Every structure is written in structure tokens, then in C-alpha cells.
Amino acid sequence: MRPLTDVETERLFEKLANYIGRNITHLIDRPTDPHCFRVQKDRVYYVRESIARLATSVAKANLLSLGTCLGKFTKTGKFKLRVTALDHIASHAKYKVWVKPNGEMPFLYGNNVLKAHVGRISEDTPEHQGVVVYSMNDTPLGFGVTARSTHEVRRLDPTSITAFRQSDVGEYLRDEDTLF
């Protein structure tokens, strides 16, 4: 387990900033409970610093995971967020989309969010911005990228795509053999 390089940190923060904006500081600057980012086998973990220090005594081959897996670096060096990061992204999300009950299952089966399924959307959400998808009772279901801005969504027909799915909690069942 090692700290992130400057390039890796930049790519991680670019991806996180797309979803939580300047709230990244809330992930890092926690005076009572400091956390850090660590890399193990191309996966990035968000872990408490005290636990990260203790993990240095464990052999690299014996250490499987530590903390919360935020995502992984692909072979080309891009960073891909995983569904396991949803709790941290949802608590600091800047833009949100709430899905009606009839749209929850299609989203959890891996489909995009349609206009007919949107219950609410955050005001002034720009196009191609990262959003967290919630059910109407404020349960985070996943995250994605908006296809249109808030003002354009209001004028769309019901079958138009509002948000492209990036990840959802249904992945735990669909990809259970390859997720971890």
C-alpha cells in the first residue's frame, strides 16, 4: 500500500470534483478524524490515517483491502469510480437527481435515467455534470452524468435521456464476481 503519486492524485481529484465540487476538502481536512488516500493493486482506498499507519506492518501480498475502495486506475491511467464510493460521494454531492419509484428498477438494472422517471433535479445543474441519483425517499441509488442541463430537461419529451448511468447499487448483484 502506497500513497498516490502527483499524477494519480490529480486524476482522482478531477473525477471527484465532477461529482462533489469543492467539497473535496471535506474528505481530506477532517481535524478530528484525518483520512488519506492509498493505492493497492491499482485500486484507490479512502482510509483513516491511523489504520493506514498500522497497515504498513502487513506484508503487501497479504493485504487485500483497507478502508473504502473509491475506484481503480485503468491500464491507460484513467480513474474509474466504483459503486463502493457512493456513500462518500452522496454525502457531499453538489448536484442530485431524484428518481420516481417507477424509475428505480430500470436504473438499478443498468439503464440510464429517462425524463419520465425524474421526480426532481437540482437547480442550475449544467450539462455533462456528475450527479448522484436518489430515490424519492433520499436513498442514494448510484451516480452518473447529466445528458442535459436542468432548463433543457424541463422541455424534453418523456423518453429522452436525462442522466447517463455511471454506476449503481445493482452492480453488487450483477457484477458480484468481478467487483472486488
mmCIF file of C-alpha atoms in Angstrom:
data_model
loop_
_atom_site.group_PDB
_atom_site.id
_atom_site.type_symbol
_atom_site.label_atom_id
_atom_site.label_comp_id
_atom_site.label_asym_id
_atom_site.label_seq_id
_atom_site.Cartn_x
_atom_site.Cartn_y
_atom_site.Cartn_z
ATOM 1 C CA MET A 1 0.000 0.000 0.000
ATOM 2 C CA ARG A 2 1.445 3.318 -1.046
ATOM 3 C CA PRO A 3 0.434 6.984 -1.255
ATOM 4 C CA LEU A 4 -0.804 8.342 -4.588
ATOM 5 C CA THR A 5 1.634 9.996 -6.980
ATOM 6 C CA ASP A 6 1.004 13.577 -8.102
ATOM 7 C CA VAL A 7 -0.497 12.437 -11.418
ATOM 8 C CA GLU A 8 -2.738 9.888 -9.702
ATOM 9 C CA THR A 9 -3.878 12.464 -7.149
ATOM 10 C CA GLU A 10 -4.719 14.920 -9.910
ATOM 11 C CA ARG A 11 -6.796 12.358 -11.817
ATOM 12 C CA LEU A 12 -8.590 11.247 -8.645
ATOM 13 C CA PHE A 13 -9.436 14.824 -7.657
ATOM 14 C CA GLU A 14 -10.632 15.671 -11.194
ATOM 15 C CA LYS A 15 -13.062 12.763 -11.072
ATOM 16 C CA LEU A 16 -14.252 13.531 -7.541
ATOM 17 C CA ALA A 17 -14.618 17.242 -8.350
ATOM 18 C CA ASN A 18 -17.003 16.331 -11.164
ATOM 19 C CA TYR A 19 -19.393 14.921 -8.526
ATOM 20 C CA ILE A 20 -18.730 16.814 -5.291
ATOM 21 C CA GLY A 21 -17.086 20.039 -6.486
ATOM 22 C CA ARG A 22 -15.082 21.937 -3.910
ATOM 23 C CA ASN A 23 -16.400 19.637 -1.173
ATOM 24 C CA ILE A 24 -13.299 17.500 -1.697
ATOM 25 C CA THR A 25 -11.812 19.456 1.177
ATOM 26 C CA HIS A 26 -14.397 17.832 3.484
ATOM 27 C CA LEU A 27 -12.940 14.430 2.610
ATOM 28 C CA ILE A 28 -9.359 15.441 3.326
ATOM 29 C CA ASP A 29 -9.496 18.124 6.026
ATOM 30 C CA ARG A 30 -11.064 16.292 8.936
ATOM 31 C CA PRO A 31 -9.223 17.541 12.021
ATOM 32 C CA THR A 32 -10.854 15.120 14.472
ATOM 33 C CA ASP A 33 -10.608 12.061 12.218
ATOM 34 C CA PRO A 34 -7.936 12.507 9.491
ATOM 35 C CA HIS A 35 -8.213 10.330 6.378
ATOM 36 C CA CYS A 36 -5.933 9.738 3.404
ATOM 37 C CA PHE A 37 -5.914 8.041 0.023
ATOM 38 C CA ARG A 38 -3.829 4.904 -0.587
ATOM 39 C CA VAL A 39 -3.235 2.699 -3.635
ATOM 40 C CA GLN A 40 -3.115 -1.097 -3.554
ATOM 41 C CA LYS A 41 -3.099 -3.053 -6.834
ATOM 42 C CA ASP A 42 -4.420 -0.087 -8.904
ATOM 43 C CA ARG A 43 -7.336 0.428 -6.504
ATOM 44 C CA VAL A 44 -7.653 3.653 -4.518
ATOM 45 C CA TYR A 45 -8.772 3.387 -0.906
ATOM 46 C CA TYR A 46 -10.037 6.109 1.400
ATOM 47 C CA VAL A 47 -8.753 5.141 4.817
ATOM 48 C CA ARG A 48 -8.258 6.612 8.270
ATOM 49 C CA GLU A 49 -4.628 7.650 8.753
ATOM 50 C CA SER A 50 -4.212 5.688 11.976
ATOM 51 C CA ILE A 51 -5.289 2.488 10.220
ATOM 52 C CA ALA A 52 -3.039 3.254 7.240
ATOM 53 C CA ARG A 53 -0.061 3.501 9.584
ATOM 54 C CA LEU A 54 -0.950 0.149 11.148
ATOM 55 C CA ALA A 55 -1.269 -1.447 7.700
ATOM 56 C CA THR A 56 2.405 -0.813 6.963
ATOM 57 C CA SER A 57 3.236 -3.762 9.200
ATOM 58 C CA VAL A 58 1.225 -6.151 6.980
ATOM 59 C CA ALA A 59 3.012 -7.748 4.021
ATOM 60 C CA LYS A 60 1.922 -6.405 0.618
ATOM 61 C CA ALA A 61 0.942 -9.874 -0.616
ATOM 62 C CA ASN A 62 -1.248 -10.469 2.455
ATOM 63 C CA LEU A 63 -3.108 -7.148 2.327
ATOM 64 C CA LEU A 64 -6.327 -7.438 0.303
ATOM 65 C CA SER A 65 -8.079 -4.157 1.037
ATOM 66 C CA LEU A 66 -8.163 -1.360 3.554
ATOM 67 C CA GLY A 67 -10.802 1.297 4.133
ATOM 68 C CA THR A 68 -13.330 2.158 1.428
ATOM 69 C CA CYS A 69 -12.486 1.437 -2.199
ATOM 70 C CA LEU A 70 -13.238 4.613 -4.170
ATOM 71 C CA GLY A 71 -12.281 3.241 -7.560
ATOM 72 C CA LYS A 72 -9.444 1.970 -9.665
ATOM 73 C CA PHE A 73 -6.956 3.132 -12.238
ATOM 74 C CA THR A 74 -7.317 1.532 -15.647
ATOM 75 C CA LYS A 75 -4.352 0.269 -17.620
ATOM 76 C CA THR A 76 -4.377 3.528 -19.619
ATOM 77 C CA GLY A 77 -4.096 5.555 -16.398
ATOM 78 C CA LYS A 78 -7.673 6.850 -16.217
ATOM 79 C CA PHE A 79 -9.541 6.723 -12.933
ATOM 80 C CA LYS A 80 -12.909 4.967 -12.730
ATOM 81 C CA LEU A 81 -15.136 5.441 -9.692
ATOM 82 C CA ARG A 82 -16.729 2.310 -8.254
ATOM 83 C CA VAL A 83 -20.112 1.921 -6.623
ATOM 84 C CA THR A 84 -18.366 1.488 -3.265
ATOM 85 C CA ALA A 85 -17.599 5.245 -3.336
ATOM 86 C CA LEU A 86 -21.303 6.111 -3.386
ATOM 87 C CA ASP A 87 -21.610 6.809 0.351
ATOM 88 C CA HIS A 88 -18.797 9.368 0.306
ATOM 89 C CA ILE A 89 -19.954 10.981 -2.929
ATOM 90 C CA ALA A 90 -23.609 11.124 -1.855
ATOM 91 C CA SER A 91 -22.870 12.832 1.447
ATOM 92 C CA HIS A 92 -21.040 15.688 -0.322
ATOM 93 C CA ALA A 93 -22.844 15.778 -3.698
ATOM 94 C CA LYS A 94 -23.315 19.126 -5.353
ATOM 95 C CA TYR A 95 -25.973 18.117 -7.907
ATOM 96 C CA LYS A 96 -28.660 15.488 -7.415
ATOM 97 C CA VAL A 97 -31.416 13.748 -9.364
ATOM 98 C CA TRP A 98 -34.362 12.096 -7.623
ATOM 99 C CA VAL A 99 -35.978 9.184 -9.452
ATOM 100 C CA LYS A 100 -39.664 8.239 -9.146
ATOM 101 C CA PRO A 101 -40.472 4.739 -7.853
ATOM 102 C CA ASN A 102 -41.290 3.513 -11.379
ATOM 103 C CA GLY A 103 -37.773 4.511 -12.487
ATOM 104 C CA GLU A 104 -35.792 2.899 -9.685
ATOM 105 C CA MET A 105 -35.771 -0.637 -11.073
ATOM 106 C CA PRO A 106 -34.744 0.321 -14.628
ATOM 107 C CA PHE A 107 -31.899 2.376 -13.175
ATOM 108 C CA LEU A 108 -30.787 -0.461 -10.877
ATOM 109 C CA TYR A 109 -30.839 -2.846 -13.854
ATOM 110 C CA GLY A 110 -28.222 -0.670 -15.554
ATOM 111 C CA ASN A 111 -30.296 1.713 -17.688
ATOM 112 C CA ASN A 112 -29.964 5.486 -17.957
ATOM 113 C CA VAL A 113 -32.383 7.898 -16.248
ATOM 114 C CA LEU A 114 -35.217 8.997 -18.534
ATOM 115 C CA LYS A 115 -37.175 12.244 -18.252
ATOM 116 C CA ALA A 116 -40.327 10.277 -17.367
ATOM 117 C CA HIS A 117 -38.540 8.825 -14.327
ATOM 118 C CA VAL A 118 -37.226 12.118 -12.925
ATOM 119 C CA GLY A 119 -39.049 13.280 -9.797
ATOM 120 C CA ARG A 120 -36.796 16.253 -9.034
ATOM 121 C CA ILE A 121 -33.462 17.617 -10.157
ATOM 122 C CA SER A 122 -31.136 20.143 -8.512
ATOM 123 C CA GLU A 123 -31.485 23.694 -9.752
ATOM 124 C CA ASP A 124 -28.916 25.017 -12.242
ATOM 125 C CA THR A 125 -27.340 21.635 -12.970
ATOM 126 C CA PRO A 126 -25.129 22.060 -16.051
ATOM 127 C CA GLU A 127 -24.864 19.610 -18.929
ATOM 128 C CA HIS A 128 -22.300 16.771 -18.559
ATOM 129 C CA GLN A 129 -22.009 17.319 -14.801
ATOM 130 C CA GLY A 130 -21.693 14.468 -12.314
ATOM 131 C CA VAL A 131 -24.876 13.811 -10.322
ATOM 132 C CA VAL A 132 -25.929 11.423 -7.594
ATOM 133 C CA VAL A 133 -29.167 9.565 -8.298
ATOM 134 C CA TYR A 134 -31.516 9.219 -5.335
ATOM 135 C CA SER A 135 -34.851 7.509 -4.816
ATOM 136 C CA MET A 136 -37.698 9.810 -3.774
ATOM 137 C CA ASN A 137 -37.075 8.875 -0.112
ATOM 138 C CA ASP A 138 -33.440 10.143 -0.339
ATOM 139 C CA THR A 139 -31.717 6.768 -0.611
ATOM 140 C CA PRO A 140 -28.661 7.015 -2.901
ATOM 141 C CA LEU A 141 -29.032 4.565 -5.795
ATOM 142 C CA GLY A 142 -25.975 5.436 -7.861
ATOM 143 C CA PHE A 143 -24.286 8.186 -9.797
ATOM 144 C CA GLY A 144 -23.983 9.351 -13.359
ATOM 145 C CA VAL A 145 -23.531 12.305 -15.692
ATOM 146 C CA THR A 146 -26.291 14.617 -16.851
ATOM 147 C CA ALA A 147 -27.175 14.486 -20.533
ATOM 148 C CA ARG A 148 -28.845 17.916 -20.450
ATOM 149 C CA SER A 149 -28.955 20.938 -18.173
ATOM 150 C CA THR A 150 -31.845 21.488 -15.768
ATOM 151 C CA HIS A 151 -33.504 24.023 -18.049
ATOM 152 C CA GLU A 152 -33.314 21.702 -21.076
ATOM 153 C CA VAL A 153 -34.654 18.735 -19.083
ATOM 154 C CA ARG A 154 -37.908 20.560 -18.383
ATOM 155 C CA ARG A 155 -38.594 20.851 -22.136
ATOM 156 C CA LEU A 156 -37.685 17.260 -23.080
ATOM 157 C CA ASP A 157 -40.137 14.579 -24.130
ATOM 158 C CA PRO A 158 -40.659 11.730 -21.593
ATOM 159 C CA THR A 159 -38.494 9.184 -23.445
ATOM 160 C CA SER A 160 -35.371 11.373 -23.586
ATOM 161 C CA ILE A 161 -32.318 10.524 -21.517
ATOM 162 C CA THR A 162 -31.740 12.898 -18.612
ATOM 163 C CA ALA A 163 -28.676 11.281 -16.998
ATOM 164 C CA PHE A 164 -26.231 8.645 -18.177
ATOM 165 C CA ARG A 165 -25.638 5.921 -15.604
ATOM 166 C CA GLN A 166 -22.050 5.502 -14.433
ATOM 167 C CA SER A 167 -22.608 3.164 -11.503
ATOM 168 C CA ASP A 168 -25.491 1.938 -9.355
ATOM 169 C CA VAL A 169 -26.074 -0.292 -6.348
ATOM 170 C CA GLY A 170 -27.429 -3.030 -8.632
ATOM 171 C CA GLU A 171 -23.811 -3.717 -9.607
ATOM 172 C CA TYR A 172 -23.372 -5.560 -6.334
ATOM 173 C CA LEU A 173 -25.585 -8.299 -7.770
ATOM 174 C CA ARG A 174 -24.793 -8.024 -11.482
ATOM 175 C CA ASP A 175 -21.001 -7.965 -11.132
ATOM 176 C CA GLU A 176 -20.532 -9.703 -7.819
ATOM 177 C CA ASP A 177 -17.756 -11.978 -9.084
ATOM 178 C CA THR A 178 -15.641 -9.146 -10.546
ATOM 179 C CA LEU A 179 -16.483 -6.222 -8.224
ATOM 180 C CA PHE A 180 -13.849 -6.898 -5.611
#
